[in-house]
Amino acid sequence: MEEADPHPILSPSIPVSPLQVDLVTDTAMAVRGPHPALLLPLVLLIACLALDSGRSCTPRFKTFLWEHVDYLRTSFSKHNAYCTSRMLRLNLFKKPLNTFIHIPIEAIKSVCRVHGTHFPPDLRKSKYFFAVTTCRYNKLLYGLHLYNGTFYRRQIVIRCCHAFPVYYHE
C-alpha cells in the first residue's frame, strides 16, 4: 500500500526545486512575536552614533579652551601688556578681537547646562557675571602687534555642543 503524499499540493510528477515554498514547514519557521535579540544591533547603532556626535565637538572645545580660557590669569600689571603677550604667545595676533575668560572651565561648562539661558539664535547667555579680559588690536609697532586690554566682570554668551562650550560670541 502506498503512503499518502504528505504534501498533496505538490505533484509528485513535478520535481521540487529549492525555490518552491513548502507551506507546512515554512509557516512553522516564520518569526512570531517580539525578539529582543533583533533590537540589539539597533541599540548598538544608536549608541555608536551618539558617541560619534560627541567626538565632533572635541576639536572645537579644545580650540575654545586654547583661545578663550585663562583661568588663574597670567599676571601682568597692565591689561595692554597682558593682551599683547597672550595673543603673541598663543599665535592669535592676527585676530582683531579676542576675549579671555578667567574662571574654571567647569563654571563655563555649567552655562551650557544649568547656569545659562537661551540666547537667539543658538547661543547660551550666562546667568552670572564672569571675569574676562577683552583684547582689541591696536597697531603694529616695530614688527610687534600691540593690543589694548580691558578687564570686565560681565555675562558671557557662548555656543554649546553636547554641554561643551565651542564658540565665544564677542
Coordinates of N, CA and C in Angstrom, one line a residue:
M1 N 0.8 -1.2 0.0 CA 0.0 0.0 0.0 C 0.9 1.2 0.0
E2 N 0.6 2.1 -0.8 CA 1.3 3.4 -0.9 C 1.0 4.3 0.2
E3 N 2.0 5.0 0.6 CA 1.7 6.1 1.7 C 1.1 7.3 1.0
A4 N 0.3 8.0 1.7 CA -0.3 9.2 1.2 C 0.8 10.3 1.2
D5 N 0.7 11.1 0.1 CA 1.7 12.1 0.0 C 1.5 13.2 1.1
P6 N 2.6 13.5 1.9 CA 2.4 14.4 3.0 C 2.2 15.8 2.5
H7 N 2.5 16.1 1.2 CA 2.3 17.4 0.6 C 1.4 17.3 -0.6
P8 N 0.1 17.2 -0.4 CA -0.8 16.9 -1.5 C -0.8 18.1 -2.5
I9 N -0.4 19.2 -2.1 CA -0.4 20.4 -3.0 C 0.6 20.2 -4.1
L10 N 1.8 19.6 -3.8 CA 2.9 19.4 -4.7 C 2.6 18.1 -5.5
S11 N 2.7 18.2 -6.8 CA 2.5 17.0 -7.6 C 3.8 16.2 -7.6
P12 N 3.7 14.8 -7.4 CA 4.9 14.0 -7.5 C 5.6 14.0 -8.8
S13 N 4.9 14.4 -9.9 CA 5.5 14.4 -11.2 C 6.3 15.6 -11.5
I14 N 6.2 16.7 -10.7 CA 6.9 17.9 -10.8 C 8.1 17.9 -9.8
P15 N 9.3 18.0 -10.2 CA 10.4 17.9 -9.3 C 10.4 19.2 -8.4
V16 N 10.8 19.0 -7.1 CA 10.8 20.0 -6.1 C 12.1 20.8 -6.3
S17 N 11.9 22.1 -6.5 CA 13.1 23.0 -6.7 C 13.3 23.7 -5.4
P18 N 14.6 24.2 -5.1 CA 14.8 24.9 -3.8 C 14.0 26.2 -3.7
L19 N 13.5 26.7 -4.8 CA 12.8 27.9 -4.8 C 11.3 27.8 -4.5
Q20 N 10.8 26.5 -4.5 CA 9.4 26.3 -4.2 C 9.2 26.4 -2.7
V21 N 8.0 26.8 -2.3 CA 7.7 27.0 -0.9 C 7.0 25.8 -0.3
D22 N 7.4 25.3 0.8 CA 6.7 24.2 1.5 C 5.9 24.9 2.5
L23 N 4.6 24.9 2.3 CA 3.7 25.7 3.2 C 3.6 25.1 4.6
V24 N 3.9 23.9 4.8 CA 3.8 23.3 6.2 C 5.0 23.7 7.0
T25 N 6.3 23.6 6.5 CA 7.4 23.9 7.3 C 7.8 25.4 7.3
D26 N 7.5 26.1 6.2 CA 7.8 27.5 6.1 C 6.9 28.3 7.0
T27 N 5.7 28.0 7.2 CA 4.9 28.8 8.1 C 5.2 28.4 9.6
A28 N 5.7 27.2 9.8 CA 6.1 26.9 11.2 C 7.4 27.6 11.6
M29 N 8.2 27.9 10.6 CA 9.5 28.6 10.9 C 9.4 30.1 10.8
A30 N 8.3 30.6 10.5 CA 8.1 32.1 10.4 C 8.4 32.7 11.8
V31 N 9.0 33.9 11.8 CA 9.2 34.7 13.0 C 7.9 35.1 13.6
R32 N 7.7 34.8 14.9 CA 6.5 35.2 15.5 C 6.8 35.9 16.8
G33 N 6.1 37.0 17.2 CA 6.3 37.6 18.5 C 7.5 38.5 18.6
P34 N 7.7 39.1 19.7 CA 8.9 40.0 19.8 C 10.2 39.2 20.0
H35 N 11.2 39.7 19.4 CA 12.5 39.1 19.6 C 13.5 40.2 20.0
P36 N 13.8 40.3 21.3 CA 14.7 41.3 21.8 C 16.1 41.2 21.2
A37 N 16.5 40.1 20.8 CA 17.9 40.0 20.1 C 18.0 40.8 18.9
L38 N 16.8 41.0 18.2 CA 16.9 41.8 17.0 C 17.0 43.3 17.3
L39 N 16.7 43.7 18.5 CA 16.9 45.1 18.9 C 18.3 45.5 19.2
L40 N 19.1 44.5 19.6 CA 20.5 44.7 20.0 C 21.3 45.5 18.9
P41 N 21.3 45.1 17.6 CA 22.0 45.8 16.6 C 21.5 47.3 16.5
L42 N 20.2 47.5 16.6 CA 19.7 48.9 16.6 C 20.2 49.7 17.7
V43 N 20.2 49.1 18.9 CA 20.7 49.9 20.1 C 22.1 50.2 20.0
L44 N 22.9 49.2 19.5 CA 24.4 49.5 19.3 C 24.6 50.6 18.2
L45 N 23.8 50.6 17.2 CA 24.0 51.6 16.2 C 23.7 53.0 16.7
I46 N 22.6 53.1 17.5 CA 22.3 54.4 18.1 C 23.4 54.8 19.1
A47 N 23.9 53.9 19.9 CA 25.0 54.2 20.8 C 26.2 54.7 20.1
C48 N 26.6 54.1 19.0 CA 27.7 54.5 18.2 C 27.5 55.9 17.6
L49 N 26.3 56.2 17.1 CA 26.1 57.5 16.5 C 26.1 58.6 17.6
A50 N 25.7 58.3 18.8 CA 25.7 59.2 19.9 C 27.2 59.5 20.3
L51 N 28.0 58.5 20.4 CA 29.4 58.7 20.7 C 30.1 59.4 19.6
D52 N 29.8 59.1 18.4 CA 30.5 59.8 17.3 C 30.1 61.3 17.2
S53 N 28.8 61.6 17.5 CA 28.4 63.0 17.5 C 29.1 63.8 18.6
G54 N 29.4 63.2 19.7 CA 30.1 63.8 20.8 C 31.6 64.1 20.4
R55 N 32.2 63.2 19.6 CA 33.5 63.4 19.2 C 33.7 64.6 18.3
S56 N 32.7 64.9 17.6 CA 32.9 66.1 16.6 C 32.9 67.4 17.4
C57 N 32.5 67.4 18.7 CA 32.6 68.6 19.5 C 34.0 68.8 20.1
T58 N 34.7 67.7 20.2 CA 36.0 67.8 20.9 C 37.0 68.7 20.3
P59 N 37.3 68.7 19.0 CA 38.2 69.7 18.5 C 37.8 71.1 18.7
R60 N 36.5 71.4 18.5 CA 36.1 72.8 18.7 C 36.2 73.2 20.2
F61 N 35.9 72.2 21.1 CA 36.0 72.5 22.5 C 37.5 72.8 22.9
K62 N 38.4 72.1 22.3 CA 39.9 72.3 22.6 C 40.3 73.7 22.0
T63 N 39.8 74.0 20.9 CA 40.1 75.4 20.3 C 39.5 76.5 21.2
F64 N 38.3 76.3 21.7 CA 37.7 77.2 22.6 C 38.6 77.4 23.8
L65 N 39.0 76.3 24.4 CA 39.9 76.4 25.6 C 41.2 77.2 25.3
W66 N 41.8 76.8 24.2 CA 43.0 77.5 23.7 C 42.9 79.0 23.5
E67 N 41.8 79.4 22.9 CA 41.6 80.8 22.5 C 41.0 81.7 23.6
H68 N 40.2 81.1 24.5 CA 39.4 81.9 25.4 C 39.5 81.7 26.9
V69 N 40.1 80.6 27.3 CA 40.2 80.4 28.8 C 41.6 80.6 29.3
D70 N 41.7 81.5 30.3 CA 42.9 81.7 31.0 C 42.6 81.8 32.5
Y71 N 42.3 80.7 33.1 CA 42.0 80.6 34.5 C 43.3 80.8 35.3
L72 N 43.2 81.5 36.4 CA 44.4 81.9 37.1 C 45.2 82.8 36.2
R73 N 44.5 83.8 35.8 CA 45.0 84.8 34.8 C 46.5 85.0 34.9
T74 N 47.2 85.0 33.8 CA 48.6 85.3 33.7 C 48.8 86.6 34.3
S75 N 49.8 86.8 35.2 CA 49.9 88.0 35.9 C 50.6 89.1 35.1
F76 N 50.0 90.2 34.9 CA 50.6 91.4 34.3 C 50.0 92.6 35.1
S77 N 50.7 93.6 35.2 CA 50.2 94.8 36.0 C 49.3 95.6 35.0
K78 N 49.5 95.5 33.7 CA 48.7 96.3 32.8 C 48.0 95.4 31.8
H79 N 46.7 95.7 31.6 CA 45.9 94.9 30.7 C 46.4 94.9 29.3
N80 N 47.0 96.0 28.8 CA 47.5 96.0 27.4 C 48.7 95.1 27.3
A81 N 49.6 95.0 28.3 CA 50.7 94.1 28.2 C 50.3 92.7 28.3
Y82 N 49.2 92.4 29.1 CA 48.7 91.1 29.2 C 48.2 90.6 27.8
C83 N 47.4 91.5 27.2 CA 46.8 91.1 25.9 C 47.9 90.9 24.8
T84 N 48.8 91.8 24.7 CA 49.9 91.7 23.7 C 50.6 90.4 23.9
S85 N 51.0 90.1 25.1 CA 51.8 88.9 25.4 C 51.0 87.7 25.2
R86 N 49.8 87.6 25.6 CA 48.9 86.4 25.5 C 48.6 86.2 24.0
M87 N 48.2 87.2 23.3 CA 47.9 87.0 21.9 C 49.1 86.5 21.1
L88 N 50.3 87.1 21.4 CA 51.5 86.7 20.7 C 51.9 85.2 21.1
R89 N 51.8 84.9 22.4 CA 52.1 83.5 22.9 C 51.2 82.5 22.2
L90 N 50.0 82.8 22.1 CA 49.0 81.8 21.5 C 48.9 81.9 20.0
N91 N 49.7 82.7 19.4 CA 49.7 82.9 17.9 C 48.4 83.3 17.4
L92 N 47.7 84.2 18.2 CA 46.4 84.8 17.8 C 46.5 86.2 17.4
F93 N 47.7 86.7 17.1 CA 47.9 88.1 16.8 C 47.3 88.5 15.5
K94 N 46.7 87.6 14.7 CA 46.0 88.0 13.5 C 44.6 88.4 13.8
K95 N 44.1 88.0 15.0 CA 42.7 88.3 15.4 C 42.5 89.7 15.8
P96 N 41.6 90.5 15.3 CA 41.4 91.8 15.7 C 40.7 92.0 17.1
L97 N 40.1 90.9 17.6 CA 39.4 90.9 18.8 C 39.3 89.5 19.4
N98 N 39.6 89.4 20.7 CA 39.6 88.2 21.4 C 39.3 88.4 22.9
T99 N 38.6 87.5 23.5 CA 38.3 87.6 24.9 C 38.8 86.4 25.7
F100 N 39.4 86.6 26.8 CA 39.8 85.6 27.7 C 39.0 85.5 28.9
I101 N 38.5 84.3 29.3 CA 37.6 84.2 30.5 C 38.5 83.6 31.6
H102 N 38.4 84.2 32.8 CA 39.3 83.9 33.9 C 38.6 83.2 35.0
I103 N 37.9 82.1 34.6 CA 37.2 81.2 35.6 C 37.5 79.8 35.2
P104 N 37.3 78.8 36.1 CA 37.5 77.4 35.8 C 36.5 76.9 34.7
I105 N 37.0 76.0 33.9 CA 36.3 75.5 32.8 C 34.9 74.9 33.2
E106 N 34.9 74.3 34.4 CA 33.6 73.7 34.9 C 32.6 74.8 35.0
A107 N 33.0 75.9 35.5 CA 32.0 77.0 35.6 C 31.5 77.5 34.2
I108 N 32.4 77.5 33.2 CA 32.0 77.8 31.9 C 31.0 76.8 31.3
K109 N 31.4 75.5 31.5 CA 30.5 74.4 31.0 C 29.2 74.4 31.7
S110 N 29.1 74.9 32.9 CA 27.8 75.0 33.6 C 26.8 75.9 32.9
V111 N 27.3 76.9 32.1 CA 26.5 77.8 31.3 C 25.8 77.0 30.3
C112 N 26.4 76.0 29.7 CA 25.8 75.1 28.7 C 24.7 74.2 29.4
R113 N 24.8 73.9 30.6 CA 23.8 73.0 31.3 C 22.8 73.7 32.1
V114 N 23.1 74.4 33.2 CA 22.1 74.9 34.1 C 22.2 76.4 34.3
H115 N 23.4 77.0 34.2 CA 23.6 78.4 34.6 C 23.6 79.3 33.4
G116 N 22.9 78.9 32.3 CA 22.8 79.8 31.2 C 21.3 79.8 30.7
T117 N 21.0 80.9 30.0 CA 19.7 81.0 29.4 C 19.8 81.0 27.9
H118 N 18.7 80.6 27.2 CA 18.7 80.5 25.7 C 18.9 82.0 25.2
F119 N 19.7 82.1 24.2 CA 20.0 83.4 23.6 C 20.0 83.2 22.1
P120 N 19.1 83.8 21.4 CA 18.9 83.6 20.0 C 20.2 83.9 19.2
P121 N 20.5 83.2 18.2 CA 19.8 82.1 17.6 C 20.0 80.8 18.2
D122 N 21.2 80.4 18.5 CA 21.5 79.1 19.2 C 22.6 79.2 20.2
L123 N 22.6 80.3 21.0 CA 23.6 80.6 22.0 C 23.1 80.4 23.4
R124 N 24.0 80.5 24.4 CA 23.6 80.5 25.8 C 24.3 81.7 26.4
K125 N 23.5 82.4 27.2 CA 24.0 83.6 28.0 C 24.0 83.2 29.4
S126 N 25.2 83.5 30.1 CA 25.4 83.1 31.5 C 24.4 83.9 32.4
K127 N 24.0 83.3 33.4 CA 23.2 83.9 34.4 C 24.0 84.8 35.3
Y128 N 25.3 84.5 35.4 CA 26.2 85.1 36.4 C 27.2 86.0 35.6
F129 N 27.9 86.9 36.3 CA 28.9 87.7 35.8 C 30.3 87.0 36.0
F130 N 31.1 87.0 34.9 CA 32.4 86.4 35.0 C 33.5 87.4 34.7
A131 N 34.7 87.1 35.2 CA 35.9 87.9 35.0 C 36.4 87.6 33.6
V132 N 36.5 88.6 32.8 CA 37.1 88.5 31.4 C 38.0 89.6 31.1
T133 N 38.9 89.4 30.1 CA 39.7 90.4 29.5 C 39.5 90.4 28.0
T134 N 39.1 91.5 27.5 CA 38.9 91.7 26.1 C 40.1 92.4 25.5
C135 N 40.6 91.8 24.4 CA 41.8 92.3 23.8 C 41.4 92.8 22.4
R136 N 41.7 94.1 22.1 CA 41.5 94.6 20.8 C 42.8 95.0 20.1
Y137 N 42.9 94.7 18.8 CA 44.1 95.0 18.1 C 44.2 96.5 18.0
N138 N 45.4 97.0 18.3 CA 45.7 98.5 18.3 C 46.5 98.8 17.1
K139 N 47.7 98.3 17.0 CA 48.6 98.7 15.9 C 49.8 97.8 15.9
L140 N 50.5 97.9 14.8 CA 51.8 97.2 14.6 C 52.9 98.2 14.8
L141 N 53.8 97.9 15.8 CA 54.8 98.8 16.1 C 56.2 98.1 16.1
Y142 N 57.1 98.4 15.2 CA 58.4 97.7 15.1 C 58.2 96.2 15.0
G143 N 57.2 95.8 14.2 CA 57.0 94.4 13.9 C 56.3 93.6 15.0
L144 N 55.8 94.4 16.1 CA 55.1 93.7 17.2 C 53.6 94.2 17.1
H145 N 52.7 93.2 17.2 CA 51.3 93.5 17.2 C 50.9 93.9 18.6
L146 N 50.4 95.1 18.8 CA 50.0 95.6 20.1 C 48.5 95.6 20.3
Y147 N 48.1 95.2 21.5 CA 46.7 95.1 21.8 C 46.4 96.0 23.0
N148 N 45.1 96.5 23.0 CA 44.6 97.2 24.1 C 43.7 96.2 24.9
G149 N 43.9 96.1 26.2 CA 43.2 95.2 27.0 C 42.2 95.9 28.0
T150 N 41.0 95.3 28.1 CA 40.1 95.9 29.1 C 39.5 94.7 29.9
F151 N 39.6 94.9 31.3 CA 39.1 93.9 32.2 C 37.7 94.2 32.6
Y152 N 36.8 93.2 32.5 CA 35.4 93.4 32.9 C 34.9 92.3 33.8
R153 N 33.8 92.5 34.4 CA 33.0 91.4 35.0 C 31.7 91.5 34.3
R154 N 31.4 90.5 33.5 CA 30.2 90.6 32.7 C 29.7 89.2 32.4
Q155 N 28.5 89.1 31.8 CA 27.9 87.9 31.4 C 28.5 87.5 30.1
I156 N 28.7 86.2 29.9 CA 29.3 85.7 28.6 C 28.2 85.0 27.8
V157 N 28.4 85.1 26.5 CA 27.5 84.4 25.5 C 28.3 83.4 24.7
I158 N 27.9 82.1 24.8 CA 28.7 81.1 24.2 C 27.7 80.1 23.4
R159 N 28.3 79.4 22.5 CA 27.6 78.3 21.8 C 28.1 77.0 22.4
C160 N 27.2 76.1 22.6 CA 27.5 74.8 23.2 C 27.2 73.6 22.2
C161 N 28.0 72.6 22.4 CA 27.9 71.4 21.6 C 28.0 70.2 22.6
H162 N 26.9 69.5 22.9 CA 26.8 68.4 23.8 C 27.4 68.9 25.2
A163 N 26.9 70.0 25.7 CA 27.3 70.5 27.0 C 28.7 71.0 27.1
F164 N 29.4 71.2 26.0 CA 30.7 71.8 26.0 C 30.7 73.1 25.2
P165 N 31.4 74.1 25.8 CA 31.5 75.4 25.1 C 32.4 75.2 23.8
V166 N 31.9 75.8 22.7 CA 32.7 75.6 21.5 C 32.9 76.9 20.7
Y167 N 32.2 78.0 21.2 CA 32.3 79.3 20.5 C 32.0 80.4 21.5
Y168 N 32.8 81.5 21.4 CA 32.6 82.6 22.3 C 32.0 83.7 21.4
H169 N 30.9 84.3 21.8 CA 30.3 85.3 21.0 C 30.7 86.7 21.5
E170 N 31.5 87.4 20.7 CA 32.0 88.7 21.2 C 30.9 89.8 21.2

